[in-house]
Each structure stands twice: as C-alpha cells, then as structure tokens.
Amino acid sequence: MSPSQTIEGIYRSHSRRVLATLIRLLGDFDRAEEALHDAFAAAAQQWTEETIPANPYAWLVSAGRFRAIDHIRRRTRFDAARSDIADSLYPEGEAMEIAESQEIEDDMLRLIFTCCHPLIPAEARTAMALREVCGLTTEEIAHAFLIPAPTVAQRIVRAKNRIRAAHIPYEVPGKAELPERLAQVLHVIYLVFNEGYSASSGPAIVRADLAAEAIRLGRLLLQLLPDSEVEGLLAIMLLQDSRRLARTDVAGDLMLLADQDRSLWDRGQIREGLALAALAMAAESVGNYALQAAIAAEHARAETSDDTDWRQLVTLYDLLLTASPSPVIELNRAVAVSMRDGPAAALSIVERLLHEERMARYHLGHAAKADFLRRLGRPDEARQAYETALSLCQQGPEQAFLRKRLAELDDTARQ
C-alpha cells in the first residue's frame, strides 16, 4: 500500500477523533478544522513507507496544534496578549502521550454533547453533529434529510456562531444534567452508527470505523448513565453490527437479510446484544430504543430467514409506531407485513406513504414498492419503481443491487 493510500485510510479512521481532540485543545471549531487539514497536508508531505508513525493519531494532533500556533503568531503583531493565547495552546514541556490520555478517549463524547447543547437551535444540532462527528459533507447531510444543501450550511454556521458567542463549554455535563440531554445525544450516536452501518453514499455499504466508534461511545455513555434507553441503543448497534461480514458477498455486492450466510454473524455480539435488549425491555418504562432493540433481537434469534417470527415483529412495530410515529418506521413495518400477510397488503401501505413529499424522495420506499410489485407479478410497474429508486439512490452497492433487480426483470420478460 502506498503512503497516499495509507494516509487516505488513516483519514477515514482517525480524522474525526483528531478533530474532536483539536477542538478541545484549540477551543474553536473553525481553527480546529483548519488545523486538521494542515496536519494531513503535512503528513502527505512528510510520511513515507518507512516514516509512517506507529501512532498516527498522536502525530496528527501534535502537528495540527503546532500549525495552529504558527498561524496565530503569523496573523498577529505578536503583542503580549496574542502571545499568551499561542503559548496557552501548547505549554512548554506538556506531555504528548495522546493515546494514553483518558481525556482523549472522551473527546468524541464531548464533541457530541457540545453539538447537542440546548442553546443550539434544534434543527442545527443534528446537522452539526453529522458534519463534525461523521465528517459528512453538507450535500450528503442535505440528501439524508431531503433539504437544500445551502440550508444545511447555514444551520452549521449558525450553530458554530452560537457555540462561540455563548461560550458553550466543550465538556460532558455533570450527572445531574445528563438525563435531560440524553435523548438528543442518543439520537446522534444512532445517526453515527447508521452512517457506519449503511453509508449514505460512496462505494462501500459499510464504514466499519464509524460503526465501531458509535458502539464505543454507547458503552462509554452506559458507564456514565445506566439507563434502559442507553441499553437499548447499545443492543441495537451490537445486533445490527453482528451481521456486518454477511451484508455483502465476496464481490462486495449487497446481500439482503434473507439471503445472508448466518454462520458469518458475530455470535459474541449477538449474545451481548440480546442480554442488553432483555434488560431494556424489562425496564419500568420501555422507550423507542428498547423496542427497536427487541425488533433487532427477533432477527438475531432466527436461525434461518424462515424461522423469523413476523407476527411478533409486526406487533413490535405497532408498539413502536404508537410510541414514535414515523413514516420510515411505518415503511419497515410494511416489510414485516409483506412477510406476514403477503405483498398486496404491504403495497397499499407503501403507496400511501409515497404520497408524502419527503417519502417520495426516499429511495428505499420506492425499492420496497418495486419488490412488492415484483412479487405480485407486475413487472412493468416494478421496473418503473426500481428505476425511480435508482435515480434517488447515492450508495454504490445499493445502486448495483437495484440494477441487478432491473436486469432480472428484463431476463424474465425475454423468457
């Protein structure tokens, strides 16, 4: 592997943690982002196959902070006050054992809590977190939430300005404040995991680094605040991630749940996830994540696709819809209904959902409709729905899967 390929891989796996630490050290989002880019530019210039550091994370944090100090000093007349600012960013003799610092381990959680601070407008929190924690572009975030990219960019700028103007602390709040901040933080960690479990765009279906980071953050949060919803979220992530190796074949093509080689599922993760799901469902108050964990547990327990208890899954989706109405949840329920009652019953549900403006732009809704039509023996309508799904999809393996379905329809028509 060439140094440039190595650096690209390190950027994917380390850049968000490096950014989180630089934000803490430099005290400013924009300055930290500039330092992050400077650090990777320096790595591209200096690293060779023989000089790639054993701890690239520590090297990049150190390089980024040094360059931030240099920028500050060059941009000022170096009066005493400015000198103090620069010196405070890197006190002489400070140990740089980055990887061994407990503070560093918490930097990603600090970043999430900062992005989710109540003083930041609600519509900006998620966009800010996806940009800073996941590294998604404004265009990717806009596509995920079906809103214009300039709107996303404006929300992120306003959030950063609010953090700066209100002096929002870069910290995990005390235990007394944790419960009231929990829901938004859990939501962001789940979004991080979902981007790792099923990337919104690009050539690969999975970003294992993001999924692993979300699971790590879930474990850390459970230590800070034992709570049934944290247990539920961690259970969901473990149970879904247990299928990672089976979700694509050797060629990288997408494998549907029913077609996966279940011998590849991680049984250790499944055992841990099932235990956490049981704890979450046994709590005095059962929340959304506990119910989603129970749904994931039903799939994990099934030895084969035919063993799946679709009746129980529909019941769980009914409970989840009551607790948290959502067209995406209703779409997932429709898939379970199609397995319990047949595709005709599910098709009417999906067709109603696709009349909603947001769902009309959601490729998985059209893909589900296409599948139901295919199973009902209506190939022309199925082809149209697959083509619509393909036009809306930005994820490489999913696009390949949709093209495969279209080719299968064409083959059937020629027979």
Coordinates of N, CA and C in Angstrom, one line a residue, residues 184-336:
Q184 N -31.2 13.6 22.8 CA -30.5 14.1 21.6 C -29.2 13.5 21.4
V185 N -28.5 13.2 22.5 CA -27.1 12.5 22.3 C -27.3 11.1 21.8
L186 N -28.3 10.4 22.3 CA -28.6 9.0 21.8 C -28.9 9.1 20.3
H187 N -29.7 10.1 20.0 CA -30.1 10.2 18.5 C -28.9 10.4 17.7
V188 N -27.9 11.2 18.1 CA -26.7 11.5 17.3 C -25.8 10.2 17.2
I189 N -25.7 9.6 18.4 CA -24.9 8.3 18.3 C -25.5 7.3 17.4
Y190 N -26.8 7.2 17.4 CA -27.5 6.3 16.5 C -27.3 6.7 15.0
L191 N -27.3 8.0 14.7 CA -27.0 8.5 13.4 C -25.6 8.2 13.0
V192 N -24.7 8.3 13.9 CA -23.3 8.0 13.6 C -23.2 6.5 13.2
F193 N -23.9 5.6 14.1 CA -23.9 4.2 13.8 C -24.5 3.9 12.4
N194 N -25.6 4.5 12.1 CA -26.3 4.3 10.9 C -25.5 4.6 9.7
E195 N -24.7 5.7 9.8 CA -23.8 6.1 8.7 C -22.7 5.0 8.5
G196 N -22.3 4.4 9.7 CA -21.3 3.4 9.6 C -21.9 2.1 9.1
Y197 N -23.1 1.8 9.5 CA -23.8 0.5 9.1 C -24.3 0.5 7.7
S198 N -24.7 1.7 7.2 CA -25.2 1.8 5.8 C -24.9 3.2 5.4
A199 N -23.7 3.3 4.8 CA -23.2 4.7 4.4 C -24.2 5.3 3.4
S200 N -24.3 6.6 3.6 CA -25.3 7.4 2.8 C -24.9 7.5 1.3
S201 N -23.6 7.4 1.1 CA -23.1 7.5 -0.3 C -21.8 6.8 -0.4
G202 N -21.3 6.7 -1.6 CA -19.9 6.1 -1.8 C -19.9 4.7 -2.2
P203 N -18.7 4.1 -2.4 CA -18.5 2.8 -3.0 C -18.8 1.6 -2.1
A204 N -18.8 1.9 -0.8 CA -19.0 0.7 0.2 C -20.2 0.9 1.0
I205 N -20.9 -0.2 1.3 CA -22.1 -0.2 2.1 C -21.8 0.1 3.6
V206 N -20.6 -0.3 4.1 CA -20.3 -0.2 5.5 C -19.1 0.7 5.7
R207 N -19.2 1.5 6.7 CA -18.0 2.2 7.3 C -17.7 1.7 8.7
A208 N -16.9 0.7 8.7 CA -16.7 0.0 10.0 C -16.1 0.9 11.1
D209 N -15.3 1.9 10.7 CA -14.8 2.8 11.7 C -15.8 3.6 12.4
L210 N -16.9 4.1 11.7 CA -17.9 4.8 12.3 C -18.8 3.9 13.2
A211 N -19.1 2.7 12.7 CA -19.9 1.8 13.5 C -19.2 1.4 14.8
A212 N -17.9 1.2 14.7 CA -17.2 0.8 15.9 C -17.1 2.0 16.9
E213 N -17.0 3.2 16.3 CA -16.9 4.4 17.2 C -18.2 4.6 17.9
A214 N -19.3 4.4 17.2 CA -20.6 4.6 17.8 C -20.9 3.6 18.9
I215 N -20.4 2.3 18.7 CA -20.6 1.3 19.8 C -19.7 1.7 21.0
R216 N -18.5 2.2 20.7 CA -17.6 2.6 21.8 C -18.2 3.7 22.6
L217 N -18.8 4.7 21.9 CA -19.5 5.8 22.6 C -20.7 5.3 23.4
G218 N -21.4 4.3 22.8 CA -22.6 3.8 23.5 C -22.1 3.1 24.8
R219 N -21.0 2.4 24.8 CA -20.5 1.8 26.0 C -20.1 2.8 27.0
L220 N -19.4 3.9 26.6 CA -19.0 4.9 27.5 C -20.2 5.6 28.1
L221 N -21.2 5.9 27.3 CA -22.4 6.6 27.8 C -23.1 5.7 28.8
L222 N -23.1 4.4 28.6 CA -23.8 3.5 29.6 C -23.0 3.5 30.9
Q223 N -21.7 3.7 30.9 CA -21.0 3.8 32.1 C -21.3 5.1 32.8
L224 N -21.5 6.1 32.1 CA -21.8 7.4 32.7 C -23.2 7.5 33.2
L225 N -24.1 6.8 32.5 CA -25.6 6.9 32.9 C -26.3 5.6 32.5
P226 N -26.3 4.7 33.5 CA -27.0 3.4 33.3 C -28.5 3.8 33.1
D227 N -29.0 3.4 31.9 CA -30.4 3.8 31.5 C -30.9 2.8 30.5
S228 N -32.2 2.4 30.6 CA -32.7 1.4 29.7 C -32.6 1.8 28.2
E229 N -32.7 3.1 27.9 CA -32.6 3.6 26.5 C -31.2 3.5 26.0
V230 N -30.2 3.7 26.9 CA -28.8 3.5 26.5 C -28.6 2.0 26.3
E231 N -29.1 1.2 27.1 CA -29.0 -0.3 26.9 C -29.6 -0.7 25.6
G232 N -30.8 -0.1 25.3 CA -31.5 -0.4 24.1 C -30.7 0.0 22.9
L233 N -30.1 1.2 22.9 CA -29.3 1.7 21.7 C -28.1 0.8 21.5
L234 N -27.4 0.5 22.6 CA -26.2 -0.3 22.5 C -26.6 -1.7 22.0
A235 N -27.7 -2.2 22.4 CA -28.2 -3.5 21.9 C -28.5 -3.5 20.4
I236 N -29.1 -2.4 20.0 CA -29.4 -2.3 18.5 C -28.1 -2.3 17.7
M237 N -27.1 -1.5 18.2 CA -25.9 -1.4 17.4 C -25.1 -2.7 17.4
L238 N -25.1 -3.4 18.5 CA -24.4 -4.7 18.6 C -25.1 -5.7 17.7
L239 N -26.4 -5.8 17.8 CA -27.1 -6.8 17.0 C -27.0 -6.5 15.5
Q240 N -27.1 -5.3 15.1 CA -27.0 -5.0 13.7 C -25.6 -5.1 13.2
D241 N -24.6 -4.7 14.0 CA -23.2 -4.8 13.5 C -22.8 -6.2 13.5
S242 N -23.5 -7.1 14.2 CA -23.1 -8.5 14.2 C -23.2 -9.1 12.8
R243 N -24.0 -8.5 12.0 CA -24.3 -9.0 10.6 C -23.3 -8.4 9.6
R244 N -22.4 -7.6 10.0 CA -21.6 -6.8 9.1 C -20.9 -7.7 8.0
L245 N -20.2 -8.8 8.4 CA -19.5 -9.6 7.4 C -20.4 -10.3 6.4
A246 N -21.6 -10.5 6.8 CA -22.6 -11.2 5.9 C -23.4 -10.2 5.0
R247 N -23.2 -8.9 5.1 CA -24.1 -8.0 4.4 C -23.6 -7.8 2.9
T248 N -22.4 -8.2 2.6 CA -22.0 -8.2 1.2 C -21.3 -9.5 0.9
D249 N -21.3 -9.9 -0.4 CA -20.7 -11.1 -0.8 C -19.2 -10.8 -1.1
V250 N -18.5 -11.8 -1.6 CA -17.0 -11.6 -1.8 C -16.7 -10.5 -2.9
A251 N -17.7 -10.3 -3.7 CA -17.5 -9.3 -4.8 C -18.0 -7.9 -4.3
G252 N -18.4 -7.8 -3.0 CA -18.9 -6.5 -2.5 C -20.3 -6.2 -2.8
D253 N -21.1 -7.1 -3.4 CA -22.5 -6.9 -3.7 C -23.3 -7.1 -2.4
L254 N -24.4 -6.3 -2.4 CA -25.3 -6.3 -1.2 C -26.0 -7.6 -1.1
M255 N -26.1 -8.1 0.1 CA -26.9 -9.3 0.4 C -28.0 -8.9 1.3
L256 N -29.3 -9.2 0.9 CA -30.4 -9.0 1.7 C -30.4 -9.9 3.0
L257 N -31.1 -9.5 4.0 CA -31.1 -10.2 5.3 C -31.5 -11.7 5.0
A258 N -32.5 -11.9 4.2 CA -33.0 -13.3 4.0 C -31.9 -14.1 3.3
D259 N -31.0 -13.5 2.6 CA -30.0 -14.3 1.8 C -28.7 -14.4 2.5
Q260 N -28.5 -13.8 3.6 CA -27.2 -13.7 4.3 C -26.8 -15.1 4.8
D261 N -25.5 -15.3 4.8 CA -24.9 -16.5 5.4 C -24.8 -16.3 6.9
R262 N -25.7 -16.8 7.7 CA -25.8 -16.5 9.1 C -24.7 -17.1 9.9
S263 N -23.9 -18.0 9.3 CA -22.7 -18.5 10.0 C -21.7 -17.4 10.2
L264 N -21.8 -16.4 9.4 CA -20.8 -15.3 9.5 C -21.2 -14.2 10.5
W265 N -22.4 -14.3 11.1 CA -22.8 -13.4 12.1 C -22.0 -13.6 13.4
D266 N -21.7 -12.5 14.0 CA -20.8 -12.5 15.2 C -21.7 -12.9 16.4
R267 N -21.5 -14.2 16.9 CA -22.3 -14.7 18.0 C -22.0 -14.0 19.3
G268 N -20.8 -13.6 19.5 CA -20.5 -12.9 20.7 C -21.3 -11.5 20.8
Q269 N -21.3 -10.8 19.7 CA -22.1 -9.6 19.7 C -23.6 -9.8 19.9
I270 N -24.0 -10.9 19.3 CA -25.4 -11.3 19.4 C -25.8 -11.6 20.9
R271 N -25.0 -12.4 21.5 CA -25.2 -12.7 22.9 C -25.3 -11.4 23.8
E272 N -24.3 -10.6 23.6 CA -24.3 -9.3 24.4 C -25.5 -8.5 24.1
G273 N -25.8 -8.4 22.8 CA -27.0 -7.5 22.4 C -28.3 -8.1 22.9
L274 N -28.5 -9.4 22.8 CA -29.7 -10.0 23.3 C -29.9 -9.7 24.8
A275 N -28.8 -9.8 25.6 CA -28.8 -9.6 27.0 C -29.2 -8.1 27.3
L276 N -28.6 -7.2 26.6 CA -28.9 -5.8 26.8 C -30.4 -5.5 26.3
A277 N -30.8 -6.1 25.3 CA -32.2 -5.9 24.8 C -33.2 -6.4 25.9
A278 N -32.9 -7.5 26.5 CA -33.8 -8.1 27.5 C -33.9 -7.1 28.7
L279 N -32.7 -6.5 29.1 CA -32.7 -5.6 30.2 C -33.5 -4.3 29.9
A280 N -33.4 -3.9 28.6 CA -34.1 -2.7 28.2 C -35.6 -2.9 28.2
M281 N -36.0 -4.1 27.7 CA -37.4 -4.4 27.7 C -38.0 -4.7 29.0
A282 N -37.2 -5.0 30.0 CA -37.7 -5.3 31.3 C -37.8 -4.1 32.2
A283 N -37.3 -2.9 31.7 CA -37.4 -1.7 32.5 C -38.8 -1.3 32.8
E284 N -38.9 -0.4 33.8 CA -40.2 0.1 34.2 C -40.9 0.9 33.1
S285 N -40.1 1.6 32.3 CA -40.6 2.4 31.2 C -39.8 1.9 30.0
V286 N -40.6 1.4 29.0 CA -39.9 0.9 27.7 C -40.0 2.0 26.7
G287 N -38.8 2.4 26.2 CA -38.7 3.5 25.2 C -38.5 3.0 23.8
N288 N -38.3 4.0 22.9 CA -38.1 3.7 21.5 C -36.9 2.8 21.2
Y289 N -35.8 3.0 21.9 CA -34.6 2.2 21.6 C -34.8 0.8 22.1
A290 N -35.5 0.7 23.2 CA -35.7 -0.7 23.7 C -36.6 -1.5 22.7
L291 N -37.6 -0.8 22.2 CA -38.5 -1.5 21.2 C -37.7 -1.8 19.9
Q292 N -36.9 -0.9 19.5 CA -36.1 -1.2 18.3 C -35.1 -2.4 18.6
A293 N -34.6 -2.4 19.8 CA -33.7 -3.5 20.2 C -34.4 -4.8 20.2
A294 N -35.7 -4.8 20.6 CA -36.5 -6.0 20.6 C -36.7 -6.5 19.2
I295 N -36.9 -5.6 18.2 CA -37.0 -5.9 16.8 C -35.8 -6.6 16.3
A296 N -34.6 -5.9 16.6 CA -33.3 -6.5 16.1 C -33.1 -7.8 16.7
A297 N -33.5 -8.0 18.0 CA -33.3 -9.3 18.7 C -34.1 -10.4 18.0
E298 N -35.3 -10.1 17.5 CA -36.1 -11.1 16.8 C -35.4 -11.6 15.6
H299 N -34.8 -10.7 14.8 CA -34.0 -11.1 13.7 C -32.8 -11.9 14.1
A300 N -32.1 -11.5 15.2 CA -30.9 -12.2 15.6 C -31.1 -13.6 16.1
R301 N -32.3 -13.8 16.7 CA -32.6 -15.1 17.2 C -32.9 -16.2 16.2
A302 N -33.4 -15.7 15.0 CA -33.8 -16.6 14.0 C -32.6 -17.4 13.3
E303 N -32.6 -18.7 13.4 CA -31.5 -19.5 12.8 C -31.5 -19.4 11.3
T304 N -32.7 -19.3 10.7 CA -32.9 -19.1 9.3 C -33.9 -18.0 9.0
S305 N -34.0 -17.5 7.8 CA -35.0 -16.5 7.5 C -36.4 -17.0 7.7
D306 N -36.6 -18.3 7.4 CA -37.9 -18.9 7.6 C -38.3 -19.0 9.1
D307 N -37.4 -18.9 10.0 CA -37.7 -19.0 11.4 C -38.1 -17.7 12.0
T308 N -38.0 -16.6 11.2 CA -38.3 -15.3 11.7 C -39.8 -15.2 12.1
D309 N -40.0 -14.7 13.3 CA -41.4 -14.5 13.8 C -42.0 -13.2 13.3
W310 N -42.5 -13.2 12.1 CA -43.0 -11.9 11.5 C -44.2 -11.4 12.3
R311 N -45.0 -12.2 12.8 CA -46.2 -11.8 13.6 C -45.7 -10.9 14.8
Q312 N -44.7 -11.4 15.5 CA -44.2 -10.7 16.6 C -43.5 -9.4 16.2
L313 N -42.9 -9.4 15.0 CA -42.2 -8.2 14.5 C -43.3 -7.1 14.2
V314 N -44.4 -7.5 13.6 CA -45.4 -6.6 13.3 C -46.0 -6.0 14.6
T315 N -46.2 -6.8 15.6 CA -46.7 -6.3 16.9 C -45.7 -5.3 17.5
L316 N -44.4 -5.6 17.4 CA -43.4 -4.7 17.9 C -43.4 -3.4 17.1
Y317 N -43.5 -3.5 15.8 CA -43.6 -2.2 15.0 C -44.8 -1.4 15.4
D318 N -46.0 -2.1 15.7 CA -47.2 -1.4 16.1 C -46.9 -0.6 17.4
L319 N -46.2 -1.2 18.3 CA -45.9 -0.5 19.6 C -45.0 0.6 19.3
L320 N -44.0 0.4 18.4 CA -43.0 1.5 18.1 C -43.7 2.7 17.4
L321 N -44.6 2.4 16.5 CA -45.3 3.5 15.9 C -46.2 4.3 16.8
T322 N -46.8 3.6 17.8 CA -47.5 4.3 18.8 C -46.7 5.2 19.6
A323 N -45.5 4.7 20.0 CA -44.6 5.5 20.8 C -43.9 6.6 20.0
S324 N -43.6 6.3 18.8 CA -42.8 7.3 18.0 C -43.3 7.2 16.5
P325 N -44.4 7.9 16.1 CA -44.8 7.8 14.8 C -43.8 8.3 13.8
S326 N -43.6 7.6 12.7 CA -42.6 7.9 11.7 C -42.9 7.2 10.4
P327 N -42.8 7.9 9.3 CA -43.0 7.2 8.0 C -42.0 6.1 7.7
V328 N -40.7 6.3 8.2 CA -39.7 5.3 8.0 C -40.0 4.0 8.8
I329 N -40.4 4.2 10.0 CA -40.8 3.1 10.8 C -42.0 2.4 10.2
E330 N -42.9 3.1 9.7 CA -44.1 2.5 9.0 C -43.7 1.8 7.8
L331 N -42.7 2.3 7.1 CA -42.2 1.5 5.9 C -41.5 0.2 6.3
N332 N -40.8 0.2 7.4 CA -40.2 -1.0 7.9 C -41.3 -2.0 8.4
R333 N -42.3 -1.4 9.0 CA -43.5 -2.3 9.4 C -44.1 -2.9 8.1
A334 N -44.2 -2.2 7.0 CA -44.8 -2.7 5.8 C -44.0 -3.9 5.3
V335 N -42.7 -3.9 5.4 CA -41.9 -5.0 5.0 C -42.3 -6.2 5.8
A336 N -42.4 -6.0 7.2 CA -42.8 -7.1 8.0 C -44.2 -7.6 7.7

